Amino acid sequence: YLGTSILTDSDSFQDVVVTIERPTYHKPFLGGFKNQITGVEFHNAGSQTIPKKRPDKGIQLLCRETQTVFEKNKSQQTRNTTSTQMTKIGLYVSNMTDKLISPGKYLTAEEYHKRRLEAVIVLQKYFRRWHAINVVQNLREEKRLRLAWEAQAELWRKKEKEEKLRREHERRLNPKTKDDFELLYNALELWRQEETERIDRTLTGAERKAAFCGLLEQEAQLIASIGRHKLNANEENQQKAILYFLAKCAQPKRWKAYDGKVTEMDTQYTLRARELLEIYRSVSMNDIPKDERLDVLLTLRRTVKEHECKLTQEIVELIDREVDLMSREVKECNLEGLRKRICTLFLQYIKTPKFNPEVARILKVPPDPLKLYRNVNFCHSCENYLPSSEFPVPANSRTIGRCRLCCKLDNEARRREAFLKYKLILENLRKSEADYQDDTKIVFLVQHQDLQYMIENIWGSQSALSACSDLYDLVMVRWDKQREWSPWNTILLTKDEADAHLKLCNLEKAYEAAFIHRIKRKHIRAKNYFAQIPAMASFLHRSDNQANAN
């Protein structure tokens, strides 16, 4: 309890007892602030009145059932009762703002839904028309792109064929490699056969003999012309081969690390080989100034003087002779023979393992006589000892036979066949098989002679699908791409047909039974031919076991 006085009049006071009730509940906070200096809190509002409790009616009011609304849709006709004021005696009501309303046609539910359905059908018609226009435009665009691609592909094939013919014509005009001269001799043999047939068909008696004599003279002249081209090409190729040989000796040691990076390391032998390579390039150069030539000769003299032998003494004597002749103002055309002798002797110096140790591992015939019994064989035709890589060994061969040079010479003199097309097919086949990365081995045992027998005698030198006979466009691929390539698991097709064939998943569904039977017959013929070869027997049995397992 708390007593206080209240002013009632201007000069009188009255004491009033004020009862303070302590709140029994937590007063809600309605906002305020706090003085940071004194720490006193000031509230925006407060109340001492205890909230009024709702009377307990014996019914639970705040529950889920009372707070959840269950809606129900029901159509019904409502009544709208109104009153109107009419004109009568003593009362005038203006009709200036009145509107005349006439009832329209009553629309039933069936008519309403029918009209909606018709509207939906109209919308669907326009949408389907728009969709059909888009589909047709896409098809037209795809057709245009397809035709453009086909035209581009046809143009590319035409250009490729023209480029191939141009390259072949260029190779025949300016032959440089063995394959080029092989094509020349093949063309010569074809020309000779055509001329022989023409003479036999048109001439008889003495005229026939005279025509054959003239043909023989023309053939001899053409062979002599090819021989002159071969001498020029051999001289150029020999110089390239020498530089390639010396560059191979001067290459640093290389190995691949675990992270895939290639590490290179120069040794004292590779540095020595590189120094000799640079000197040889300088010595073999022509049309250089006189003072530079003297510097090169002096460098060469200092290099070979490091070793005293008969070869180095002869090189030094030739160098001194050239220096003396150059001091006497001798023409360079008269010094060509002397310079060639210096280059030849210096090349012999470089190929000596005592002076250039790095060259020992690249020489065809190793300097150690004990190594001759390992990879060196004797050719009974030219009577030379050559490494095993110089002997062509087909899969059906049982002996070493003649070396490559003797086989090439015999081919140029007698048969004059061109193996370039078969070599290209075999090269493409090995590249495609290497991309599979499934440890295929048979394709690397087969030589171009075996491939030539397969193409000519088993596949008839034409595609199995389109009968295309241009060997430049034909490739060999796997018949069943799940198994490694072999003569009994292959098919001869064009490049486009091969790409489409390798995309097939089920051969029985893609090809007819007659075609599959014809291919199987060719596989059986190849299997019977290669089964006689001991090296192929193990692969043949392994292939049969794999096919039976599948």
Protein backbone atom coordinates (compact mmCIF):
# COMPACT_ATOMS: atom_id res chain seq x y z
CA TYR A 1 0.00 0.00 0.00
CA LEU A 2 1.10 3.53 -0.80
CA GLY A 3 -0.36 6.79 0.58
CA THR A 4 -0.48 10.03 -1.41
CA SER A 5 -2.29 13.42 -1.23
CA ILE A 6 -4.42 14.77 -4.05
CA LEU A 7 -5.29 18.46 -4.57
CA THR A 8 -9.09 18.66 -4.60
CA ASP A 9 -9.68 22.44 -4.41
CA SER A 10 -7.52 25.45 -4.67
CA ASP A 11 -6.50 25.17 -1.03
CA SER A 12 -7.43 21.68 0.18
CA PHE A 13 -5.79 18.29 -0.12
CA GLN A 14 -7.14 14.77 0.40
CA ASP A 15 -5.16 11.68 1.30
CA VAL A 16 -5.83 8.64 -0.93
CA VAL A 17 -4.56 5.14 -0.39
CA VAL A 18 -3.25 3.56 -3.63
CA THR A 19 -2.92 -0.19 -3.80
CA ILE A 20 -0.06 -1.48 -5.99
CA GLU A 21 -0.45 -5.01 -7.27
CA ARG A 22 2.68 -6.89 -8.34
CA PRO A 23 2.26 -8.42 -11.78
CA THR A 24 2.25 -12.22 -11.83
CA TYR A 25 3.10 -12.44 -15.50
CA HIS A 26 6.02 -11.33 -17.69
CA LYS A 27 5.30 -7.92 -19.15
CA PRO A 28 5.80 -7.90 -22.91
CA PHE A 29 8.52 -5.66 -24.31
CA LEU A 30 7.01 -3.08 -26.65
CA GLY A 31 10.20 -1.27 -27.60
CA GLY A 32 12.51 1.20 -25.85
CA PHE A 33 16.08 2.35 -25.39
CA LYS A 34 18.89 2.30 -22.82
CA ASN A 35 21.04 5.13 -21.51
CA GLN A 36 24.65 4.19 -22.10
CA ILE A 37 25.92 6.43 -19.24
CA THR A 38 23.54 5.59 -16.40
CA GLY A 39 22.41 2.19 -17.65
CA VAL A 40 18.70 3.05 -17.14
CA GLU A 41 16.26 1.36 -19.54
CA PHE A 42 13.31 3.35 -20.89
CA HIS A 43 10.35 1.53 -22.43
CA ASN A 44 8.10 2.97 -25.05
CA ALA A 45 4.95 1.49 -23.53
CA GLY A 46 3.85 -0.70 -20.69
CA SER A 47 0.77 -1.90 -18.92
CA GLN A 48 -0.11 -3.07 -15.43
CA THR A 49 -3.43 -4.52 -16.44
CA ILE A 50 -3.58 -8.28 -16.42
CA PRO A 51 -4.93 -9.63 -19.72
CA LYS A 52 -8.47 -10.77 -19.52
CA LYS A 53 -8.89 -14.49 -19.68
CA ARG A 54 -11.45 -16.00 -21.95
CA PRO A 55 -14.20 -17.88 -20.15
CA ASP A 56 -13.91 -21.63 -20.33
CA LYS A 57 -16.98 -22.94 -22.23
CA GLY A 58 -16.03 -26.55 -21.90
CA ILE A 59 -15.27 -26.78 -25.63
CA GLN A 60 -11.80 -26.87 -27.24
CA LEU A 61 -11.71 -23.88 -29.53
CA LEU A 62 -8.13 -23.67 -30.71
CA CYS A 63 -7.84 -26.98 -32.53
CA ARG A 64 -7.13 -28.23 -36.08
CA GLU A 65 -10.77 -28.93 -36.84
CA THR A 66 -11.82 -25.35 -36.07
CA GLN A 67 -8.94 -23.83 -38.09
CA THR A 68 -9.31 -26.03 -41.21
CA VAL A 69 -11.73 -25.00 -43.90
CA PHE A 70 -13.42 -27.65 -46.00
CA GLU A 71 -14.51 -26.13 -49.27
CA LYS A 72 -17.30 -27.51 -51.37
CA ASN A 73 -18.28 -26.32 -54.81
CA LYS A 74 -21.99 -26.37 -55.50
CA SER A 75 -23.83 -24.52 -58.24
CA GLN A 76 -27.15 -22.92 -57.24
CA GLN A 77 -29.49 -20.19 -58.32
CA THR A 78 -29.52 -17.19 -56.00
CA ARG A 79 -32.47 -14.84 -55.56
CA ASN A 80 -32.05 -11.12 -55.80
CA THR A 81 -35.18 -9.30 -54.56
CA THR A 82 -35.27 -5.60 -55.42
CA SER A 83 -37.84 -2.87 -55.60
CA THR A 84 -38.43 -0.32 -58.35
CA GLN A 85 -40.21 3.02 -58.44
CA MET A 86 -42.90 3.34 -61.16
CA THR A 87 -44.61 6.38 -62.61
CA LYS A 88 -48.13 6.95 -61.32
CA ILE A 89 -50.61 9.67 -60.81
CA GLY A 90 -48.94 12.40 -58.92
CA LEU A 91 -45.40 10.95 -59.44
CA TYR A 92 -43.23 11.42 -62.46
CA VAL A 93 -40.07 9.37 -62.93
CA SER A 94 -37.73 10.36 -65.74
CA ASN A 95 -36.72 7.61 -68.20
CA MET A 96 -33.87 9.52 -69.84
CA THR A 97 -31.20 7.31 -68.25
CA ASP A 98 -33.01 4.03 -68.74
CA LYS A 99 -31.61 1.34 -71.03
CA LEU A 100 -33.58 -1.10 -73.07
CA ILE A 101 -32.32 -4.63 -72.44
CA SER A 102 -33.52 -7.55 -74.48
CA PRO A 103 -32.77 -11.11 -73.41
CA GLY A 104 -30.32 -13.06 -75.57
CA LYS A 105 -30.26 -16.69 -76.55
CA TYR A 106 -29.88 -19.01 -73.61
CA LEU A 107 -26.58 -21.00 -73.77
CA THR A 108 -26.74 -24.48 -72.38
CA ALA A 109 -23.76 -26.33 -70.90
CA GLU A 110 -23.49 -28.68 -73.88
CA GLU A 111 -23.41 -25.76 -76.30
CA TYR A 112 -20.82 -23.98 -74.15
CA HIS A 113 -18.48 -27.00 -74.04
CA LYS A 114 -19.02 -27.59 -77.76
CA ARG A 115 -17.93 -24.02 -78.50
CA ARG A 116 -14.87 -24.46 -76.29
CA LEU A 117 -13.99 -27.68 -78.09
CA GLU A 118 -14.28 -25.99 -81.48
CA ALA A 119 -12.02 -23.18 -80.28
CA VAL A 120 -9.47 -25.72 -79.01
CA ILE A 121 -9.54 -27.54 -82.37
CA VAL A 122 -8.85 -24.25 -84.18
CA LEU A 123 -5.91 -23.56 -81.87
CA GLN A 124 -4.59 -27.06 -82.45
CA LYS A 125 -4.85 -26.62 -86.21
CA TYR A 126 -2.78 -23.45 -86.17
CA PHE A 127 -0.27 -24.93 -83.73
CA ARG A 128 0.15 -28.08 -85.80
CA ARG A 129 0.55 -25.98 -88.93
CA TRP A 130 3.26 -23.92 -87.23
CA HIS A 131 4.97 -27.08 -85.99
CA ALA A 132 4.77 -28.69 -89.44
CA ILE A 133 6.28 -25.57 -91.02
CA ASN A 134 9.19 -25.73 -88.55
CA VAL A 135 9.73 -29.47 -89.20
CA VAL A 136 9.71 -28.94 -92.95
CA GLN A 137 12.11 -26.02 -92.68
CA ASN A 138 14.46 -28.11 -90.51
CA LEU A 139 14.28 -30.99 -92.99
CA ARG A 140 14.91 -28.59 -95.86
CA GLU A 141 17.90 -27.11 -94.03
CA GLU A 142 19.26 -30.56 -93.22
CA LYS A 143 18.82 -31.56 -96.86
CA ARG A 144 20.63 -28.44 -98.00
CA LEU A 145 23.49 -29.09 -95.60
CA ARG A 146 23.63 -32.74 -96.64
CA LEU A 147 23.72 -31.86 -100.34
CA ALA A 148 26.35 -29.21 -99.68
CA TRP A 149 28.42 -31.73 -97.72
CA GLU A 150 28.05 -34.33 -100.48
CA ALA A 151 29.07 -31.77 -103.08
CA GLN A 152 32.03 -30.75 -100.94
CA ALA A 153 32.99 -34.38 -100.42
CA GLU A 154 32.69 -35.08 -104.14
CA LEU A 155 34.78 -32.01 -104.89
CA TRP A 156 37.31 -33.12 -102.28
CA ARG A 157 37.47 -36.62 -103.83
CA LYS A 158 37.88 -35.10 -107.29
CA LYS A 159 40.67 -32.82 -106.09
CA GLU A 160 42.30 -35.69 -104.25
CA LYS A 161 42.18 -37.84 -107.37
CA GLU A 162 43.57 -35.03 -109.50
CA GLU A 163 46.29 -34.41 -106.92
CA LYS A 164 47.08 -38.12 -106.89
CA LEU A 165 47.35 -38.18 -110.69
CA ARG A 166 49.47 -35.04 -110.61
CA ARG A 167 51.80 -36.53 -108.01
CA GLU A 168 52.05 -39.76 -109.99
CA HIS A 169 52.81 -37.78 -113.16
CA GLU A 170 55.39 -35.73 -111.28
CA ARG A 171 56.95 -38.88 -109.86
CA ARG A 172 57.28 -40.32 -113.34
CA LEU A 173 58.80 -37.12 -114.73
CA ASN A 174 61.20 -36.58 -111.81
CA PRO A 175 61.76 -39.94 -110.12
CA LYS A 176 63.67 -39.84 -106.84
CA THR A 177 62.84 -42.90 -104.77
CA LYS A 178 62.81 -46.64 -105.38
CA ASP A 179 59.03 -46.64 -105.65
CA ASP A 180 59.18 -43.97 -108.35
CA PHE A 181 61.53 -46.04 -110.50
CA GLU A 182 59.37 -49.08 -109.79
CA LEU A 183 56.40 -47.22 -111.29
CA LEU A 184 58.52 -46.22 -114.29
CA TYR A 185 59.56 -49.79 -115.03
CA ASN A 186 55.98 -50.96 -114.57
CA ALA A 187 54.75 -48.32 -117.06
CA LEU A 188 57.53 -49.37 -119.44
CA GLU A 189 56.45 -53.01 -119.25
CA LEU A 190 52.79 -52.10 -119.85
CA TRP A 191 53.79 -50.02 -122.86
CA ARG A 192 55.92 -52.87 -124.23
CA GLN A 193 53.08 -55.35 -123.86
CA GLU A 194 50.63 -53.02 -125.61
CA GLU A 195 53.06 -52.45 -128.46
CA THR A 196 53.71 -56.18 -128.77
CA GLU A 197 50.01 -56.94 -128.98
CA ARG A 198 49.52 -54.20 -131.56
CA ILE A 199 52.37 -55.51 -133.73
CA ASP A 200 51.10 -59.09 -133.50
CA ARG A 201 47.62 -57.95 -134.41
CA THR A 202 48.46 -55.71 -137.35
CA LEU A 203 51.74 -56.91 -138.91
CA THR A 204 53.11 -60.19 -140.26
CA GLY A 205 56.32 -61.50 -141.84
CA ALA A 206 59.30 -59.19 -142.33
CA GLU A 207 57.39 -56.10 -141.23
CA ARG A 208 56.62 -57.80 -137.92
CA LYS A 209 60.30 -58.59 -137.36
CA ALA A 210 61.33 -55.04 -138.24
CA ALA A 211 58.70 -53.63 -135.86
CA PHE A 212 59.99 -55.86 -133.04
CA CYS A 213 63.54 -54.69 -133.68
CA GLY A 214 62.41 -51.06 -133.53
CA LEU A 215 60.47 -51.79 -130.35
CA LEU A 216 63.57 -53.37 -128.81
CA GLU A 217 65.66 -50.29 -129.66
CA GLN A 218 63.03 -47.97 -128.16
CA GLU A 219 62.90 -50.09 -125.02
CA ALA A 220 66.69 -49.95 -124.71
CA GLN A 221 66.66 -46.17 -125.11
CA LEU A 222 63.96 -45.81 -122.45
CA ILE A 223 65.87 -48.10 -120.07
CA ALA A 224 69.01 -46.00 -120.64
CA SER A 225 67.04 -42.81 -119.94
CA ILE A 226 65.66 -44.31 -116.72
CA GLY A 227 69.20 -45.34 -115.79
CA ARG A 228 70.46 -41.77 -116.21
CA HIS A 229 67.66 -40.50 -113.99
CA LYS A 230 68.54 -43.19 -111.47
CA LEU A 231 72.20 -42.11 -111.36
CA ASN A 232 71.21 -38.50 -110.68
CA ALA A 233 68.67 -39.53 -108.05
CA ASN A 234 71.16 -41.93 -106.41
CA GLU A 235 73.73 -39.16 -106.11
CA GLU A 236 71.22 -36.82 -104.49
CA ASN A 237 69.76 -39.52 -102.26
CA GLN A 238 73.21 -40.67 -101.23
CA GLN A 239 74.06 -37.21 -99.93
CA LYS A 240 70.75 -37.07 -98.04
CA ALA A 241 71.37 -40.52 -96.60
CA ILE A 242 74.85 -39.50 -95.41
CA LEU A 243 73.51 -36.39 -93.67
CA TYR A 244 70.68 -38.41 -92.12
CA PHE A 245 73.19 -41.01 -90.92
CA LEU A 246 75.43 -38.38 -89.33
CA ALA A 247 72.46 -36.54 -87.78
CA LYS A 248 71.28 -39.81 -86.26
CA CYS A 249 74.70 -40.25 -84.66
CA ALA A 250 74.58 -36.71 -83.25
CA GLN A 251 71.15 -37.05 -81.65
CA PRO A 252 71.15 -36.82 -77.83
CA LYS A 253 70.00 -39.66 -75.63
CA ARG A 254 66.23 -39.50 -75.03
CA TRP A 255 63.95 -41.22 -72.53
CA LYS A 256 60.44 -40.62 -71.28
CA ALA A 257 59.88 -39.87 -67.59
CA TYR A 258 56.95 -41.05 -65.47
CA ASP A 259 55.08 -37.78 -66.08
CA GLY A 260 55.32 -38.17 -69.87
CA LYS A 261 58.01 -35.54 -70.42
CA VAL A 262 60.94 -36.43 -72.68
CA THR A 263 64.40 -35.89 -71.21
CA GLU A 264 67.43 -35.35 -73.46
CA MET A 265 71.07 -35.82 -72.47
CA ASP A 266 74.23 -35.17 -74.47
CA THR A 267 77.23 -37.40 -73.91
CA GLN A 268 80.82 -36.85 -74.95
CA TYR A 269 80.27 -39.20 -77.89
CA THR A 270 77.17 -37.38 -79.19
CA LEU A 271 78.97 -34.03 -78.86
CA ARG A 272 81.89 -35.46 -80.83
CA ALA A 273 79.50 -36.76 -83.53
CA ARG A 274 77.77 -33.36 -83.70
CA GLU A 275 81.11 -31.59 -84.15
CA LEU A 276 82.07 -33.94 -86.99
CA LEU A 277 78.63 -33.45 -88.59
CA GLU A 278 79.06 -29.66 -88.67
CA ILE A 279 82.54 -30.00 -90.17
CA TYR A 280 81.27 -32.41 -92.85
CA ARG A 281 78.45 -30.02 -93.77
CA SER A 282 80.92 -27.19 -94.13
CA VAL A 283 83.36 -29.28 -96.19
CA SER A 284 80.64 -30.56 -98.55
CA MET A 285 79.24 -27.08 -99.26
CA ASN A 286 79.83 -25.54 -102.67
CA ASP A 287 80.08 -21.95 -103.87
CA ILE A 288 81.46 -20.50 -100.64
CA PRO A 289 84.01 -17.67 -100.49
CA LYS A 290 87.70 -18.48 -100.61
CA ASP A 291 88.55 -17.28 -97.08
CA GLU A 292 85.67 -19.33 -95.55
CA ARG A 293 86.84 -22.41 -97.46
CA LEU A 294 90.34 -21.93 -96.02
CA ASP A 295 88.92 -21.67 -92.48
CA VAL A 296 86.95 -24.90 -93.02
CA LEU A 297 90.04 -26.72 -94.31
CA LEU A 298 92.12 -25.55 -91.35
CA THR A 299 89.42 -26.71 -88.93
CA LEU A 300 89.27 -30.08 -90.67
CA ARG A 301 93.08 -30.36 -90.54
CA ARG A 302 93.18 -29.68 -86.78
CA THR A 303 90.39 -32.25 -86.22
CA VAL A 304 92.00 -35.12 -88.12
CA LYS A 305 95.50 -34.37 -86.76
CA GLU A 306 94.30 -35.57 -83.36
CA HIS A 307 94.79 -39.16 -84.57
CA GLU A 308 97.87 -40.28 -86.48
CA CYS A 309 97.18 -42.99 -89.05
CA LYS A 310 97.38 -43.59 -92.79
CA LEU A 311 93.86 -42.24 -93.38
CA THR A 312 94.47 -38.96 -91.54
CA GLN A 313 97.82 -38.48 -93.29
CA GLU A 314 96.12 -38.83 -96.67
CA ILE A 315 93.41 -36.32 -95.66
CA VAL A 316 96.05 -33.83 -94.50
CA GLU A 317 97.97 -34.23 -97.77
CA LEU A 318 94.82 -33.54 -99.80
CA ILE A 319 94.02 -30.48 -97.66
CA ASP A 320 97.51 -29.10 -98.20
CA ARG A 321 97.20 -29.73 -101.92
CA GLU A 322 93.89 -27.85 -102.15
CA VAL A 323 95.26 -24.93 -100.13
CA ASP A 324 98.25 -24.77 -102.45
CA LEU A 325 96.06 -24.88 -105.56
CA MET A 326 93.75 -22.19 -104.17
CA SER A 327 96.76 -19.96 -103.52
CA ARG A 328 97.73 -20.42 -107.19
CA GLU A 329 94.27 -19.12 -108.25
CA VAL A 330 93.13 -22.42 -109.77
CA LYS A 331 89.53 -22.42 -110.95
CA GLU A 332 86.96 -24.08 -108.68
CA CYS A 333 85.67 -26.32 -111.46
CA ASN A 334 89.14 -27.95 -111.52
CA LEU A 335 89.02 -28.54 -107.76
CA GLU A 336 85.74 -30.53 -107.70
CA GLY A 337 87.44 -33.94 -107.90
CA LEU A 338 89.88 -33.06 -105.13
CA ARG A 339 87.10 -31.81 -102.88
CA LYS A 340 85.07 -34.96 -103.47
CA ARG A 341 88.07 -37.05 -102.45
CA ILE A 342 88.40 -34.99 -99.25
CA CYS A 343 84.68 -35.46 -98.44
CA THR A 344 84.87 -39.20 -99.14
CA LEU A 345 87.95 -39.73 -96.97
CA PHE A 346 86.53 -37.57 -94.17
CA LEU A 347 83.28 -39.58 -94.29
CA GLN A 348 85.38 -42.73 -93.95
CA TYR A 349 87.10 -41.08 -91.00
CA ILE A 350 83.72 -40.32 -89.42
CA LYS A 351 82.49 -43.90 -89.91
CA THR A 352 85.48 -45.30 -88.03
CA PRO A 353 84.41 -46.16 -84.45
CA LYS A 354 87.89 -45.37 -83.17
CA PHE A 355 87.50 -41.71 -84.18
CA ASN A 356 83.69 -41.49 -83.70
CA PRO A 357 82.52 -44.01 -81.05
CA GLU A 358 78.83 -43.12 -81.48
CA VAL A 359 78.79 -44.49 -85.03
CA ALA A 360 79.43 -48.08 -83.86
CA ARG A 361 75.78 -48.71 -82.92
CA ILE A 362 74.39 -47.50 -86.30
CA LEU A 363 76.70 -49.22 -88.80
CA LYS A 364 74.96 -51.93 -90.83
CA VAL A 365 77.91 -54.30 -90.46
CA PRO A 366 79.22 -54.07 -86.87
CA PRO A 367 82.99 -53.71 -86.41
CA ASP A 368 83.06 -56.62 -83.96
CA PRO A 369 83.34 -59.90 -85.98
CA LEU A 370 81.56 -61.86 -83.25
CA LYS A 371 78.35 -59.87 -83.87
CA LEU A 372 78.28 -60.96 -87.51
CA TYR A 373 76.79 -64.31 -86.52
CA ARG A 374 73.71 -62.77 -84.89
CA ASN A 375 71.78 -60.51 -87.27
CA VAL A 376 73.92 -60.64 -90.42
CA ASN A 377 73.13 -63.02 -93.30
CA PHE A 378 74.84 -63.89 -96.58
CA CYS A 379 73.15 -63.12 -99.91
CA HIS A 380 74.03 -65.82 -102.44
CA SER A 381 73.11 -63.57 -105.36
CA CYS A 382 75.30 -60.51 -104.75
CA GLU A 383 77.57 -62.38 -102.26
CA ASN A 384 77.39 -59.65 -99.63
CA TYR A 385 76.98 -59.90 -95.88
CA LEU A 386 73.99 -57.77 -94.90
CA PRO A 387 71.83 -57.33 -91.77
CA SER A 388 68.62 -59.32 -91.55
CA SER A 389 66.56 -56.16 -92.17
CA GLU A 390 67.87 -56.08 -95.77
CA PHE A 391 66.18 -59.40 -96.62
CA PRO A 392 62.46 -59.44 -97.48
CA VAL A 393 60.96 -62.48 -95.79
CA PRO A 394 57.30 -63.16 -96.68
CA ALA A 395 55.11 -65.20 -94.36
CA ASN A 396 55.33 -68.29 -96.60
CA SER A 397 59.11 -68.15 -96.93
CA ARG A 398 61.24 -70.97 -95.49
CA THR A 399 64.71 -69.59 -96.34
CA ILE A 400 66.40 -66.19 -96.26
CA GLY A 401 66.74 -65.94 -100.04
CA ARG A 402 68.05 -62.88 -101.84
CA CYS A 403 68.48 -59.38 -100.44
CA ARG A 404 66.21 -56.49 -101.29
CA LEU A 405 68.61 -55.02 -103.85
CA CYS A 406 68.82 -58.30 -105.78
CA CYS A 407 65.03 -58.73 -105.67
CA LYS A 408 64.59 -55.17 -106.96
CA LEU A 409 67.10 -55.74 -109.75
CA ASP A 410 65.39 -58.97 -110.79
CA ASN A 411 62.00 -57.24 -110.79
CA GLU A 412 63.31 -54.39 -112.98
CA ALA A 413 64.84 -56.84 -115.44
CA ARG A 414 61.99 -59.39 -115.73
CA ARG A 415 58.55 -58.93 -114.20
CA ARG A 416 58.63 -55.13 -113.65
CA GLU A 417 55.77 -55.16 -111.16
CA ALA A 418 54.78 -52.17 -109.03
CA PHE A 419 54.18 -52.90 -105.34
CA LEU A 420 53.48 -49.31 -104.24
CA LYS A 421 49.71 -49.78 -104.05
CA TYR A 422 50.02 -52.90 -101.91
CA LYS A 423 52.55 -51.18 -99.66
CA LEU A 424 50.11 -48.30 -99.11
CA ILE A 425 47.28 -50.71 -98.26
CA LEU A 426 49.52 -52.57 -95.80
CA GLU A 427 50.70 -49.30 -94.23
CA ASN A 428 47.12 -48.05 -93.73
CA LEU A 429 46.14 -51.45 -92.31
CA ARG A 430 48.96 -51.40 -89.75
CA LYS A 431 48.11 -47.85 -88.71
CA SER A 432 44.43 -48.72 -88.18
CA GLU A 433 45.33 -51.87 -86.24
CA ALA A 434 47.73 -49.93 -84.01
CA ASP A 435 44.85 -47.60 -83.05
CA TYR A 436 42.84 -50.53 -81.62
CA GLN A 437 45.56 -51.15 -78.97
CA ASP A 438 44.49 -54.79 -78.44
CA ASP A 439 47.94 -56.40 -78.91
CA THR A 440 47.42 -57.48 -82.51
CA LYS A 441 50.40 -59.32 -84.03
CA ILE A 442 49.41 -61.01 -87.28
CA VAL A 443 49.27 -57.77 -89.28
CA PHE A 444 52.96 -57.10 -88.52
CA LEU A 445 53.97 -60.59 -89.71
CA VAL A 446 52.25 -60.22 -93.07
CA GLN A 447 54.39 -58.67 -95.82
CA HIS A 448 53.26 -56.88 -98.95
CA GLN A 449 53.80 -60.06 -101.00
CA ASP A 450 51.25 -61.89 -98.82
CA LEU A 451 48.86 -58.97 -99.06
CA GLN A 452 49.27 -58.95 -102.84
CA TYR A 453 48.36 -62.65 -103.00
CA MET A 454 45.25 -62.05 -100.87
CA ILE A 455 44.08 -59.05 -102.91
CA GLU A 456 44.68 -60.59 -106.33
CA ASN A 457 43.83 -64.27 -105.82
CA ILE A 458 41.25 -64.23 -103.00
CA TRP A 459 39.48 -60.86 -103.29
CA GLY A 460 39.91 -60.40 -107.05
CA SER A 461 41.46 -56.89 -106.71
CA GLN A 462 38.06 -55.29 -106.15
CA SER A 463 35.78 -54.15 -103.35
CA ALA A 464 33.50 -56.81 -101.87
CA LEU A 465 30.52 -54.43 -101.95
CA SER A 466 30.86 -52.09 -104.94
CA ALA A 467 33.41 -54.04 -107.05
CA CYS A 468 35.63 -50.92 -107.22
CA SER A 469 38.98 -51.95 -108.75
CA ASP A 470 41.06 -48.82 -108.03
CA LEU A 471 43.65 -50.04 -105.54
CA TYR A 472 44.41 -46.47 -104.42
CA ASP A 473 40.86 -46.23 -102.98
CA LEU A 474 40.75 -49.72 -101.40
CA VAL A 475 41.57 -50.54 -97.80
CA MET A 476 41.52 -53.70 -95.71
CA VAL A 477 39.67 -53.66 -92.41
CA ARG A 478 38.41 -56.16 -89.88
CA TRP A 479 35.35 -58.20 -90.74
CA ASP A 480 34.51 -58.64 -87.05
CA LYS A 481 35.93 -55.63 -85.25
CA GLN A 482 35.80 -57.42 -81.88
CA ARG A 483 38.61 -59.78 -82.96
CA GLU A 484 42.11 -58.92 -84.18
CA TRP A 485 42.82 -58.62 -87.88
CA SER A 486 43.91 -61.75 -89.72
CA PRO A 487 43.65 -63.05 -93.31
CA TRP A 488 40.54 -64.97 -92.18
CA ASN A 489 39.01 -61.92 -90.44
CA THR A 490 39.21 -59.19 -93.06
CA ILE A 491 37.29 -57.58 -95.90
CA LEU A 492 38.43 -55.44 -98.84
CA LEU A 493 36.37 -52.24 -99.21
CA THR A 494 36.68 -48.65 -100.33
CA LYS A 495 37.44 -45.99 -97.74
CA ASP A 496 33.83 -44.80 -97.42
CA GLU A 497 32.50 -48.36 -97.28
CA ALA A 498 35.10 -49.25 -94.63
CA ASP A 499 33.99 -46.33 -92.42
CA ALA A 500 30.35 -47.45 -92.69
CA HIS A 501 31.28 -51.11 -92.11
CA LEU A 502 33.17 -50.38 -88.88
CA LYS A 503 30.10 -48.60 -87.47
CA LEU A 504 27.95 -51.76 -87.73
CA CYS A 505 27.15 -53.64 -84.53
CA ASN A 506 25.46 -56.74 -85.92
CA LEU A 507 26.78 -58.08 -89.22
CA GLU A 508 24.02 -60.70 -89.60
CA LYS A 509 21.34 -57.99 -89.56
CA ALA A 510 23.26 -55.55 -91.75
CA TYR A 511 24.20 -57.94 -94.59
CA GLU A 512 22.28 -60.60 -96.44
CA ALA A 513 22.98 -64.27 -95.83
CA ALA A 514 24.32 -64.78 -99.39
CA PHE A 515 26.85 -61.97 -98.98
CA ILE A 516 28.00 -63.28 -95.59
CA HIS A 517 28.36 -66.78 -97.07
CA ARG A 518 30.52 -65.40 -99.89
CA ILE A 519 32.78 -63.57 -97.42
CA LYS A 520 33.11 -66.71 -95.27
CA ARG A 521 34.22 -68.68 -98.33
CA LYS A 522 37.01 -66.17 -98.96
CA HIS A 523 38.04 -66.45 -95.31
CA ILE A 524 38.24 -70.25 -95.64
CA ARG A 525 40.44 -69.90 -98.74
CA ALA A 526 42.78 -67.54 -96.88
CA LYS A 527 42.83 -69.87 -93.88
CA ASN A 528 43.77 -72.86 -96.06
CA TYR A 529 46.61 -70.87 -97.68
CA PHE A 530 48.10 -69.45 -94.48
CA ALA A 531 47.62 -72.67 -92.50
CA GLN A 532 50.65 -74.09 -94.36
CA ILE A 533 52.87 -71.39 -92.83
CA PRO A 534 54.36 -72.47 -89.45
CA ALA A 535 54.38 -68.91 -88.09
CA MET A 536 50.63 -68.57 -88.74
CA ALA A 537 49.59 -71.95 -87.32
CA SER A 538 49.56 -70.81 -83.68
CA PHE A 539 47.53 -67.69 -84.54
CA LEU A 540 45.12 -69.83 -86.55
CA HIS A 541 44.43 -72.15 -83.60
CA ARG A 542 44.08 -69.22 -81.21
CA SER A 543 41.64 -67.54 -83.58
CA ASP A 544 39.53 -70.70 -83.82
CA ASN A 545 39.40 -71.04 -80.04
CA GLN A 546 38.36 -67.42 -79.66
CA ALA A 547 35.62 -67.81 -82.29
CA ASN A 548 34.29 -70.95 -80.59
CA ALA A 549 34.26 -69.17 -77.24
CA ASN A 550 32.27 -66.29 -78.73
